[in-house]
Amino acid sequence: EVQAGGCDKGTGLVRLADLCGRLNGRRYVTVAAGNHENDLPMLRAADVSACPSDALPSIVPYCTFVLGPFADGCIADLIDRLEKT
């Protein structure tokens, strides 16, 4: 994996939301899910963050939602929870 210096998943998420907002004149709510240390910048940058229950323990405190295990449909679980909020 190679990326530009100073760029991580968090800066990518913020830049994507900004670009979409400029194109459509809206402010988007960002949602991110991750399970490892390299996901922390993205989880911190997101408006709503989530992780599977089998994520690294250090990830959990940064998440709005703790979902089912990764292999058992955690993204479907996230979508279901978002629909209920």
C-alpha positions as protocol buffer text, in pm:
chain_id: "A"
residue {
  index: 1
  type: GLU
  ca { x: 0 y: 0 z: 0 }
}
residue {
  index: 2
  type: VAL
  ca { x: 142 y: 336 z: -106 }
}
residue {
  index: 3
  type: GLN
  ca { x: -8 y: 675 z: -41 }
}
residue {
  index: 4
  type: ALA
  ca { x: 97 y: 1039 z: -40 }
}
residue {
  index: 5
  type: GLY
  ca { x: 247 y: 1177 z: 278 }
}
residue {
  index: 6
  type: GLY
  ca { x: -11 y: 1331 z: 508 }
}
residue {
  index: 7
  type: CYS
  ca { x: -292 y: 1133 z: 349 }
}
residue {
  index: 8
  type: ASP
  ca { x: -487 y: 866 z: 534 }
}
residue {
  index: 9
  type: LYS
  ca { x: -840 y: 726 z: 536 }
}
residue {
  index: 10
  type: GLY
  ca { x: -958 y: 1018 z: 750 }
}
residue {
  index: 11
  type: THR
  ca { x: -834 y: 1286 z: 512 }
}
residue {
  index: 12
  type: GLY
  ca { x: -978 y: 1087 z: 223 }
}
residue {
  index: 13
  type: LEU
  ca { x: -1320 y: 1072 z: 389 }
}
residue {
  index: 14
  type: VAL
  ca { x: -1320 y: 1446 z: 462 }
}
residue {
  index: 15
  type: ARG
  ca { x: -1209 y: 1531 z: 109 }
}
residue {
  index: 16
  type: LEU
  ca { x: -1472 y: 1306 z: -46 }
}
residue {
  index: 17
  type: ALA
  ca { x: -1751 y: 1459 z: 165 }
}
residue {
  index: 18
  type: ASP
  ca { x: -1625 y: 1809 z: 79 }
}
residue {
  index: 19
  type: LEU
  ca { x: -1612 y: 1730 z: -293 }
}
residue {
  index: 20
  type: CYS
  ca { x: -1961 y: 1580 z: -295 }
}
residue {
  index: 21
  type: GLY
  ca { x: -2089 y: 1877 z: -97 }
}
residue {
  index: 22
  type: ARG
  ca { x: -1945 y: 2127 z: -342 }
}
residue {
  index: 23
  type: LEU
  ca { x: -2093 y: 1939 z: -636 }
}
residue {
  index: 24
  type: ASN
  ca { x: -2439 y: 1915 z: -482 }
}
residue {
  index: 25
  type: GLY
  ca { x: -2450 y: 2210 z: -244 }
}
residue {
  index: 26
  type: ARG
  ca { x: -2520 y: 1983 z: 54 }
}
residue {
  index: 27
  type: ARG
  ca { x: -2346 y: 1880 z: 370 }
}
residue {
  index: 28
  type: TYR
  ca { x: -2323 y: 1504 z: 389 }
}
residue {
  index: 29
  type: VAL
  ca { x: -2319 y: 1292 z: 703 }
}
residue {
  index: 30
  type: THR
  ca { x: -2017 y: 1066 z: 684 }
}
residue {
  index: 31
  type: VAL
  ca { x: -2034 y: 706 z: 802 }
}
residue {
  index: 32
  type: ALA
  ca { x: -1728 y: 484 z: 843 }
}
residue {
  index: 33
  type: ALA
  ca { x: -1663 y: 131 z: 961 }
}
residue {
  index: 34
  type: GLY
  ca { x: -1327 y: -14 z: 1046 }
}
residue {
  index: 35
  type: ASN
  ca { x: -1156 y: -279 z: 1252 }
}
residue {
  index: 36
  type: HIS
  ca { x: -785 y: -202 z: 1266 }
}
residue {
  index: 37
  type: GLU
  ca { x: -543 y: 73 z: 1370 }
}
residue {
  index: 38
  type: ASN
  ca { x: -514 y: 208 z: 1016 }
}
residue {
  index: 39
  type: ASP
  ca { x: -888 y: 287 z: 1030 }
}
residue {
  index: 40
  type: LEU
  ca { x: -861 y: 519 z: 1333 }
}
residue {
  index: 41
  type: PRO
  ca { x: -818 y: 846 z: 1138 }
}
residue {
  index: 42
  type: MET
  ca { x: -1128 y: 761 z: 933 }
}
residue {
  index: 43
  type: LEU
  ca { x: -1332 y: 664 z: 1240 }
}
residue {
  index: 44
  type: ARG
  ca { x: -1233 y: 988 z: 1414 }
}
residue {
  index: 45
  type: ALA
  ca { x: -1322 y: 1195 z: 1107 }
}
residue {
  index: 46
  type: ALA
  ca { x: -1662 y: 1033 z: 1048 }
}
residue {
  index: 47
  type: ASP
  ca { x: -1987 y: 1173 z: 1183 }
}
residue {
  index: 48
  type: VAL
  ca { x: -2096 y: 816 z: 1262 }
}
residue {
  index: 49
  type: SER
  ca { x: -1842 y: 541 z: 1319 }
}
residue {
  index: 50
  type: ALA
  ca { x: -1874 y: 167 z: 1366 }
}
residue {
  index: 51
  type: CYS
  ca { x: -1668 y: -145 z: 1409 }
}
residue {
  index: 52
  type: PRO
  ca { x: -1738 y: -517 z: 1410 }
}
residue {
  index: 53
  type: SER
  ca { x: -1741 y: -689 z: 1748 }
}
residue {
  index: 54
  type: ASP
  ca { x: -1419 y: -867 z: 1654 }
}
residue {
  index: 55
  type: ALA
  ca { x: -1229 y: -543 z: 1586 }
}
residue {
  index: 56
  type: LEU
  ca { x: -913 y: -465 z: 1777 }
}
residue {
  index: 57
  type: PRO
  ca { x: -1009 y: -361 z: 2132 }
}
residue {
  index: 58
  type: SER
  ca { x: -833 y: -25 z: 2080 }
}
residue {
  index: 59
  type: ILE
  ca { x: -1082 y: 62 z: 1803 }
}
residue {
  index: 60
  type: VAL
  ca { x: -1403 y: 23 z: 2006 }
}
residue {
  index: 61
  type: PRO
  ca { x: -1383 y: 350 z: 2206 }
}
residue {
  index: 62
  type: TYR
  ca { x: -1388 y: 550 z: 1882 }
}
residue {
  index: 63
  type: CYS
  ca { x: -1710 y: 393 z: 1752 }
}
residue {
  index: 64
  type: THR
  ca { x: -2070 y: 500 z: 1779 }
}
residue {
  index: 65
  type: PHE
  ca { x: -2184 y: 144 z: 1709 }
}
residue {
  index: 66
  type: VAL
  ca { x: -2027 y: -194 z: 1782 }
}
residue {
  index: 67
  type: LEU
  ca { x: -2174 y: -435 z: 1527 }
}
residue {
  index: 68
  type: GLY
  ca { x: -2189 y: -809 z: 1486 }
}
residue {
  index: 69
  type: PRO
  ca { x: -1874 y: -998 z: 1381 }
}
residue {
  index: 70
  type: PHE
  ca { x: -1707 y: -902 z: 1053 }
}
residue {
  index: 71
  type: ALA
  ca { x: -1791 y: -1232 z: 880 }
}
residue {
  index: 72
  type: ASP
  ca { x: -2155 y: -1224 z: 991 }
}
residue {
  index: 73
  type: GLY
  ca { x: -2283 y: -922 z: 801 }
}
residue {
  index: 74
  type: CYS
  ca { x: -2163 y: -631 z: 1010 }
}
residue {
  index: 75
  type: ILE
  ca { x: -2226 y: -378 z: 730 }
}
residue {
  index: 76
  type: ALA
  ca { x: -2587 y: -499 z: 697 }
}
residue {
  index: 77
  type: ASP
  ca { x: -2610 y: -453 z: 1074 }
}
residue {
  index: 78
  type: LEU
  ca { x: -2480 y: -97 z: 1038 }
}
residue {
  index: 79
  type: ILE
  ca { x: -2732 y: -14 z: 765 }
}
residue {
  index: 80
  type: ASP
  ca { x: -3012 y: -153 z: 980 }
}
residue {
  index: 81
  type: ARG
  ca { x: -2904 y: 61 z: 1276 }
}
residue {
  index: 82
  type: LEU
  ca { x: -2877 y: 374 z: 1060 }
}
residue {
  index: 83
  type: GLU
  ca { x: -3228 y: 320 z: 926 }
}
residue {
  index: 84
  type: LYS
  ca { x: -3358 y: 311 z: 1286 }
}
residue {
  index: 85
  type: THR
  ca { x: -3196 y: 645 z: 1381 }
}
